mmCIF file of C-alpha atoms in Angstrom:
data_model
loop_
_atom_site.group_PDB
_atom_site.id
_atom_site.type_symbol
_atom_site.label_atom_id
_atom_site.label_comp_id
_atom_site.label_asym_id
_atom_site.label_seq_id
_atom_site.Cartn_x
_atom_site.Cartn_y
_atom_site.Cartn_z
ATOM 1 C CA MET W 12 -28.528 76.184 80.585
ATOM 2 C CA LEU W 13 -26.493 73.515 78.798
ATOM 3 C CA LEU W 14 -23.423 72.256 80.608
ATOM 4 C CA CYS W 15 -21.102 69.864 78.799
ATOM 5 C CA VAL W 16 -18.141 68.130 80.330
ATOM 6 C CA PHE W 17 -15.581 66.793 77.861
ATOM 7 C CA VAL W 18 -12.852 64.375 78.796
ATOM 8 C CA SER W 19 -10.189 63.346 76.293
ATOM 9 C CA ILE W 20 -8.516 59.986 76.477
ATOM 10 C CA GLY W 21 -5.261 59.293 74.687
ATOM 11 C CA ILE W 22 -5.151 56.127 72.646
ATOM 12 C CA LYS W 23 -1.778 54.894 71.468
ATOM 13 C CA ALA W 24 -1.429 51.126 71.846
ATOM 14 C CA GLN W 25 -4.791 50.189 70.356
ATOM 15 C CA ASN W 26 -6.177 52.687 67.913
ATOM 16 C CA VAL W 27 -9.394 51.177 66.530
ATOM 17 C CA LEU W 28 -12.498 51.998 68.514
ATOM 18 C CA VAL W 29 -15.498 49.671 68.112
ATOM 19 C CA VAL W 30 -19.013 50.724 69.090
ATOM 20 C CA GLN W 31 -21.550 47.909 69.334
ATOM 21 C CA LYS W 32 -25.039 49.314 69.093
ATOM 22 C CA THR W 33 -28.152 47.989 70.805
ATOM 23 C CA ASP W 34 -29.223 46.364 67.506
ATOM 24 C CA LEU W 35 -25.875 44.420 67.676
ATOM 25 C CA THR W 36 -24.378 46.147 64.645
ATOM 26 C CA GLU W 37 -20.820 47.372 65.048
ATOM 27 C CA GLN W 38 -19.174 50.546 63.825
ATOM 28 C CA THR W 39 -15.384 50.917 63.822
ATOM 29 C CA TYR W 40 -13.396 54.123 63.970
ATOM 30 C CA ASP W 41 -9.705 54.401 63.115
ATOM 31 C CA LEU W 42 -8.319 56.760 65.726
ATOM 32 C CA GLY W 43 -4.707 56.412 64.573
ATOM 33 C CA ASP W 44 -2.357 58.831 66.307
ATOM 34 C CA ASN W 45 -4.599 61.881 65.895
ATOM 35 C CA GLY W 46 -8.045 60.596 66.904
ATOM 36 C CA ALA W 47 -9.810 61.148 70.227
ATOM 37 C CA VAL W 48 -12.898 60.199 72.194
ATOM 38 C CA TYR W 49 -14.811 62.789 74.213
ATOM 39 C CA PHE W 50 -17.484 61.879 76.742
ATOM 40 C CA ASN W 51 -20.410 64.256 77.268
ATOM 41 C CA GLU W 52 -22.148 64.051 80.616
ATOM 42 C CA ALA W 53 -25.909 64.391 80.582
ATOM 43 C CA THR W 54 -27.683 67.371 82.053
ATOM 44 C CA SER W 55 -31.383 67.863 82.545
ATOM 45 C CA ASP W 56 -31.567 69.312 79.010
ATOM 46 C CA SER W 57 -29.450 66.734 77.132
ATOM 47 C CA GLN W 58 -28.572 63.075 76.662
ATOM 48 C CA SER W 59 -25.140 61.593 77.360
ATOM 49 C CA PHE W 60 -23.065 60.848 74.290
ATOM 50 C CA ILE W 61 -19.543 60.270 73.059
ATOM 51 C CA ASN W 62 -17.968 62.331 70.343
ATOM 52 C CA ILE W 63 -15.525 60.252 68.296
ATOM 53 C CA VAL W 64 -12.958 62.133 66.238
ATOM 54 C CA ASP W 65 -11.189 59.748 63.851
ATOM 55 C CA ASN W 66 -7.647 59.976 62.507
ATOM 56 C CA GLU W 67 -8.855 62.144 59.597
ATOM 57 C CA GLY W 68 -10.618 64.656 61.861
ATOM 58 C CA ASN W 69 -14.164 63.443 61.104
ATOM 59 C CA SER W 70 -16.484 63.753 64.103
ATOM 60 C CA THR W 71 -19.273 61.293 64.988
ATOM 61 C CA ILE W 72 -21.682 61.528 67.912
ATOM 62 C CA VAL W 73 -23.075 58.320 69.417
ATOM 63 C CA TYR W 74 -25.662 58.492 72.211
ATOM 64 C CA PHE W 75 -25.207 56.216 75.209
ATOM 65 C CA GLU W 76 -28.761 54.910 74.907
ATOM 66 C CA ASP W 77 -27.885 53.584 71.416
ATOM 67 C CA MET W 78 -24.742 51.747 72.614
ATOM 68 C CA GLN W 79 -24.517 48.289 74.084
ATOM 69 C CA LYS W 80 -20.728 48.088 74.256
ATOM 70 C CA ILE W 81 -17.665 50.163 73.401
ATOM 71 C CA TYR W 82 -14.134 48.747 73.211
ATOM 72 C CA PHE W 83 -10.789 49.012 71.480
ATOM 73 C CA ARG W 84 -9.874 46.412 68.894
ATOM 74 C CA GLN W 85 -6.393 45.016 69.049
ATOM 75 C CA VAL W 86 -4.634 45.977 65.820
ATOM 76 C CA ALA W 87 -1.229 44.359 66.124
ATOM 77 C CA SER W 88 -0.946 41.133 68.023
ATOM 78 C CA ILE W 89 1.797 38.546 67.916
ATOM 79 C CA SER W 90 -0.305 36.399 65.589
ATOM 80 C CA ASP W 91 -0.536 39.309 63.114
ATOM 81 C CA ILE W 92 3.215 39.388 62.576
ATOM 82 C CA LYS W 93 4.066 37.311 59.543
ATOM 83 C CA ALA W 94 6.913 34.846 59.992
ATOM 84 C CA GLU W 95 8.381 35.622 56.592
ATOM 85 C CA ASN W 96 9.143 39.171 57.731
ATOM 86 C CA THR W 97 11.037 38.081 60.816
ATOM 87 C CA ALA W 98 14.560 36.727 60.950
ATOM 88 C CA PHE W 99 17.171 36.464 63.656
ATOM 89 C CA VAL W 100 20.469 34.890 64.700
ATOM 90 C CA TYR W 101 20.694 32.723 67.800
ATOM 91 C CA PRO W 102 22.138 32.036 70.285
ATOM 92 C CA ASN W 103 23.460 35.520 70.764
ATOM 93 C CA PRO W 104 25.974 35.756 72.313
ATOM 94 C CA ALA W 105 27.312 32.430 71.029
ATOM 95 C CA LYS W 106 30.244 30.207 71.869
ATOM 96 C CA ASP W 107 30.718 27.451 69.261
ATOM 97 C CA TYR W 108 27.972 27.977 66.685
ATOM 98 C CA ILE W 109 25.136 30.227 65.554
ATOM 99 C CA LYS W 110 21.937 29.461 63.697
ATOM 100 C CA THR W 111 19.631 31.615 61.621
ATOM 101 C CA ALA W 112 15.862 31.563 61.697
ATOM 102 C CA GLY W 113 13.621 33.207 59.160
ATOM 103 C CA SER W 114 11.633 32.528 56.041
ATOM 104 C CA GLY W 115 12.033 29.501 53.837
ATOM 105 C CA ASN W 116 14.083 26.359 54.198
ATOM 106 C CA GLN W 117 16.314 26.864 51.183
ATOM 107 C CA LYS W 118 20.016 27.303 51.728
ATOM 108 C CA GLN W 119 21.140 30.900 51.547
ATOM 109 C CA ASP W 120 24.500 32.563 51.088
ATOM 110 C CA LEU W 121 25.810 33.738 54.450
ATOM 111 C CA SER W 122 28.879 35.841 55.106
ATOM 112 C CA ILE W 123 30.464 36.747 58.423
ATOM 113 C CA TYR W 124 32.531 39.928 58.646
ATOM 114 C CA SER W 125 34.667 41.520 61.325
ATOM 115 C CA LEU W 126 33.671 45.021 62.394
ATOM 116 C CA ASP W 127 36.414 46.440 60.169
ATOM 117 C CA GLY W 128 34.737 44.816 57.125
ATOM 118 C CA LYS W 129 37.060 41.822 56.639
ATOM 119 C CA LEU W 130 35.314 38.690 55.277
ATOM 120 C CA LEU W 131 35.961 35.847 57.741
ATOM 121 C CA LEU W 132 33.541 33.081 56.813
ATOM 122 C CA GLN W 133 31.283 32.362 53.860
ATOM 123 C CA GLY W 134 28.957 29.508 52.890
ATOM 124 C CA LYS W 135 25.455 28.286 52.114
ATOM 125 C CA TYR W 136 23.298 27.443 55.118
ATOM 126 C CA ALA W 137 19.658 26.555 55.738
ATOM 127 C CA ASN W 138 17.511 27.814 58.615
ATOM 128 C CA ASP W 139 18.412 26.177 61.932
ATOM 129 C CA GLU W 140 21.601 24.726 60.475
ATOM 130 C CA LYS W 141 24.611 25.151 62.774
ATOM 131 C CA ILE W 142 27.243 27.596 61.549
ATOM 132 C CA ASP W 143 30.569 26.742 63.183
ATOM 133 C CA ILE W 144 32.231 29.846 64.656
ATOM 134 C CA THR W 145 34.899 28.125 66.784
ATOM 135 C CA SER W 146 37.617 29.582 64.541
ATOM 136 C CA LEU W 147 36.534 33.145 65.372
ATOM 137 C CA GLU W 148 38.069 35.038 68.269
ATOM 138 C CA LYS W 149 35.921 36.539 71.021
ATOM 139 C CA GLY W 150 34.265 39.702 69.800
ATOM 140 C CA VAL W 151 31.438 41.253 67.807
ATOM 141 C CA TYR W 152 30.742 40.212 64.208
ATOM 142 C CA VAL W 153 28.384 41.050 61.360
ATOM 143 C CA LEU W 154 26.414 38.327 59.568
ATOM 144 C CA LYS W 155 25.051 39.136 56.130
ATOM 145 C CA CYS W 156 22.272 36.891 54.870
ATOM 146 C CA SER W 157 20.601 37.858 51.578
ATOM 147 C CA ASP W 158 19.273 41.389 52.153
ATOM 148 C CA LYS W 159 19.437 41.182 55.963
ATOM 149 C CA THR W 160 22.333 42.089 58.248
ATOM 150 C CA PHE W 161 22.733 40.959 61.848
ATOM 151 C CA LYS W 162 25.181 41.647 64.627
ATOM 152 C CA PHE W 163 26.230 38.860 66.992
ATOM 153 C CA SER W 164 28.796 38.325 69.717
ATOM 154 C CA LYS W 165 31.216 35.418 70.159
ATOM 155 C CA LEU W 166 32.111 34.496 73.723
#
């Protein structure tokens, strides 16, 4: 009689499974949002194995005796985020000035609008250059910089 016990584990944060075999080769499996790993417990008639179902629904069986290590590869770490894709306004909230941080050091056209769409301030500023906002009243404002839009508060 063959008795199999299957256990499913959900994988969300890290979705690439790596199996290092006893010969030190590695196989990777993209589990994505739809993949799964099932563990089969050995009986007297069978060997223990894992059944890996990748994001596309393909199934692979790997026997425990052939594995040295199994782990999840980190797919999105802080170092993977490219600086040119990130931009922000700081300090936020601000009192006397704001600065922008993002890609490039060239001056860019910046515009500050009230929430009702009125243009209040306009100029060319580089990254980390102070933008004087002392003339603005306390409140919430919109900063438009190239193709990016930010919201900031003045104290």
